[in-house]
Amino acid sequence: MTKAIEAAARRPIGTTALTSGAWTDFRFDVELAPGDEDLPLRPLLQVDGKPVRIDDIAFVVWDEPARGEPLAPGRSYRR
């Protein structure tokens, strides 16, 4: 499985520079092409530079409403 992940194509969705020593919120939005909604996503967070501490990271999926239902947040996956 590790080799499959390493060899998989990567599509960067954004970069940001964070200030050291300060709490900073950041987010990236992923726009999927029609038909790609069912493809598995493997978020990769690459940190360059000094060691960092990460707290409360969440990957949130916003589902499209079905049958005229109102817009609402989808599922939230935390690790």
XYZ file of N, CA and C in Angstrom:
237
model
N 0.822 -1.191 0.000
C 0.000 0.000 0.000
C 0.867 1.256 0.000
N 1.970 1.251 0.709
C 2.836 2.429 0.764
C 3.349 2.793 -0.619
N 3.749 1.806 -1.410
C 4.249 2.084 -2.758
C 3.154 2.682 -3.636
N 1.922 2.202 -3.487
C 0.815 2.741 -4.272
C 0.573 4.208 -3.928
N 0.650 4.550 -2.671
C 0.459 5.944 -2.256
C 1.600 6.806 -2.771
N 2.826 6.320 -2.662
C 3.982 7.089 -3.127
C 3.946 7.308 -4.636
N 3.438 6.333 -5.389
C 3.435 6.424 -6.846
C 2.198 7.133 -7.401
N 1.204 7.375 -6.566
C -0.037 7.998 -7.039
C 0.212 9.430 -7.498
N -0.558 9.831 -8.505
C -0.449 11.212 -9.001
C -0.895 12.186 -7.915
N -0.212 13.318 -7.847
C -0.553 14.339 -6.855
C -1.012 15.597 -7.563
N -2.016 16.224 -7.003
C -2.513 17.477 -7.553
C -2.509 18.518 -6.440
N -1.542 19.424 -6.457
C -1.500 20.452 -5.413
C -2.758 21.310 -5.459
N -3.294 21.635 -4.289
C -4.480 22.490 -4.230
C -4.185 23.825 -3.570
N -2.993 23.994 -3.023
C -2.664 25.280 -2.438
C -1.448 25.205 -1.546
N -0.887 26.367 -1.289
C 0.223 26.481 -0.350
C -0.027 27.698 0.527
N 0.580 27.693 1.671
C 0.484 28.845 2.561
C 1.736 28.920 3.414
N 2.109 30.113 3.798
C 3.234 30.322 4.712
C 2.653 30.748 6.054
N 3.025 30.045 7.095
C 2.499 30.331 8.427
C 3.560 31.003 9.284
N 3.120 31.855 10.186
C 4.019 32.542 11.099
C 4.349 31.620 12.263
N 5.617 31.512 12.580
C 6.002 30.638 13.687
C 5.576 31.253 15.012
N 5.260 30.387 15.944
C 4.922 30.826 17.289
C 3.522 31.386 17.441
N 2.705 31.324 16.401
C 1.355 31.869 16.488
C 0.346 30.822 16.026
N -0.839 30.850 16.639
C -1.923 29.966 16.231
C -2.479 30.511 14.925
N -2.557 29.673 13.897
C -3.012 30.126 12.588
C -4.000 29.133 11.998
N -5.167 29.631 11.611
C -6.131 28.803 10.889
C -5.831 28.896 9.403
N -5.984 27.789 8.696
C -5.848 27.823 7.241
C -6.773 26.778 6.642
N -7.150 26.997 5.384
C -8.030 26.045 4.701
C -7.748 26.069 3.210
N -8.062 24.960 2.579
C -7.967 24.834 1.131
C -9.260 24.195 0.642
N -9.810 24.722 -0.421
C -11.014 24.157 -1.022
C -10.621 23.344 -2.250
N -11.224 22.182 -2.394
C -10.944 21.299 -3.525
C -12.161 21.293 -4.440
N -11.966 21.696 -5.681
C -13.036 21.654 -6.675
C -12.821 20.414 -7.539
N -13.757 19.491 -7.487
C -13.654 18.262 -8.269
C -14.423 18.405 -9.575
N -13.884 17.839 -10.626
C -14.553 17.837 -11.921
C -15.753 16.896 -11.867
N -16.764 17.137 -12.702
C -17.910 16.218 -12.734
C -17.442 14.781 -12.965
N -17.956 13.876 -12.160
C -17.569 12.472 -12.261
C -16.429 12.088 -11.337
N -15.714 13.079 -10.812
C -14.592 12.791 -9.911
C -15.012 12.728 -8.447
N -16.286 12.997 -8.154
C -16.732 13.045 -6.765
C -16.526 11.725 -6.030
N -16.533 10.623 -6.764
C -16.402 9.310 -6.133
C -14.962 8.837 -6.027
N -14.016 9.614 -6.527
C -12.615 9.213 -6.438
C -12.120 9.370 -5.009
N -11.286 8.446 -4.538
C -10.753 8.589 -3.185
C -9.763 9.748 -3.123
N -9.814 10.488 -2.043
C -8.864 11.577 -1.816
C -7.923 11.178 -0.694
N -6.663 11.485 -0.866
C -5.668 11.234 0.176
C -4.985 12.557 0.477
N -5.525 13.324 1.411
C -4.899 14.614 1.731
C -3.472 14.411 2.220
N -2.573 15.229 1.710
C -1.167 15.176 2.093
C -0.768 16.568 2.554
N -0.343 16.672 3.769
C 0.113 17.939 4.326
C 1.626 17.875 4.407
N 2.286 18.680 3.593
C 3.751 18.691 3.560
C 4.240 19.915 4.322
N 5.074 19.676 5.312
C 5.602 20.759 6.139
C 7.102 20.842 5.910
N 7.553 21.999 5.450
C 8.978 22.228 5.218
C 9.520 23.137 6.314
N 10.759 22.937 6.650
C 11.378 23.811 7.650
C 11.537 23.113 8.977
N 11.325 23.866 10.022
C 11.517 23.358 11.382
C 10.376 22.431 11.795
N 10.599 21.623 12.838
C 9.526 20.770 13.352
C 8.326 21.620 13.788
N 7.139 21.085 13.583
C 5.920 21.809 13.938
C 5.018 20.924 14.782
N 4.082 21.557 15.463
C 3.051 20.845 16.210
C 1.718 21.182 15.572
N 0.943 20.159 15.270
C -0.360 20.354 14.638
C -1.422 19.840 15.597
N -2.446 20.656 15.797
C -3.522 20.312 16.719
C -4.858 20.531 16.012
N -5.778 19.619 16.214
C -7.139 19.755 15.687
C -7.185 19.921 14.177
N -6.719 18.929 13.466
C -6.814 18.964 12.003
C -8.096 18.239 11.593
N -8.827 18.808 10.656
C -10.090 18.216 10.208
C -10.176 18.269 8.694
N -10.680 17.210 8.103
C -10.981 17.166 6.676
C -12.500 17.097 6.584
N -13.129 18.107 6.016
C -14.583 18.226 6.010
C -15.109 18.101 4.588
N -16.115 17.260 4.416
C -16.764 17.079 3.122
C -18.122 17.770 3.177
N -18.364 18.666 2.231
C -19.664 19.335 2.142
C -20.473 18.618 1.075
N -21.514 17.924 1.497
C -22.349 17.181 0.553
C -23.331 18.113 -0.144
N -23.656 17.775 -1.376
C -24.691 18.506 -2.105
C -26.055 18.079 -1.563
N -27.014 18.999 -1.507
C -28.345 18.631 -1.010
C -29.051 17.685 -1.985
N -29.860 16.812 -1.447
C -30.613 15.861 -2.268
C -32.097 16.215 -2.245
N -32.736 16.110 -3.368
C -34.197 16.284 -3.478
C -34.703 17.566 -2.827
N -34.069 18.678 -3.120
C -34.555 19.962 -2.624
C -34.275 20.242 -1.159
N -33.468 19.415 -0.509
C -33.141 19.664 0.896
C -32.269 20.912 1.001
N -32.303 21.596 2.153
C -31.477 22.802 2.309
C -29.991 22.455 2.376
N -29.149 23.432 2.032
C -27.703 23.241 2.145
C -27.328 22.994 3.599
N -26.463 22.038 3.818
C -26.018 21.725 5.177
C -24.631 21.114 5.104
N -23.850 21.237 6.182
C -22.529 20.599 6.183
C -22.670 19.096 6.019
N -21.658 18.509 5.436
C -21.653 17.064 5.247
C -20.988 16.356 6.401
N -20.138 15.441 6.075
C -19.464 14.638 7.091
C -18.148 15.297 7.475
N -17.742 15.113 8.688
C -16.462 15.640 9.149
C -15.615 14.475 9.628
N -14.412 14.385 9.087
C -13.502 13.315 9.471
C -12.366 13.933 10.268
N -12.166 13.492 11.485
C -11.096 14.029 12.324
C -10.091 12.939 12.626
N -8.852 13.350 12.720
C -7.796 12.419 13.086
C -6.848 13.143 13.991
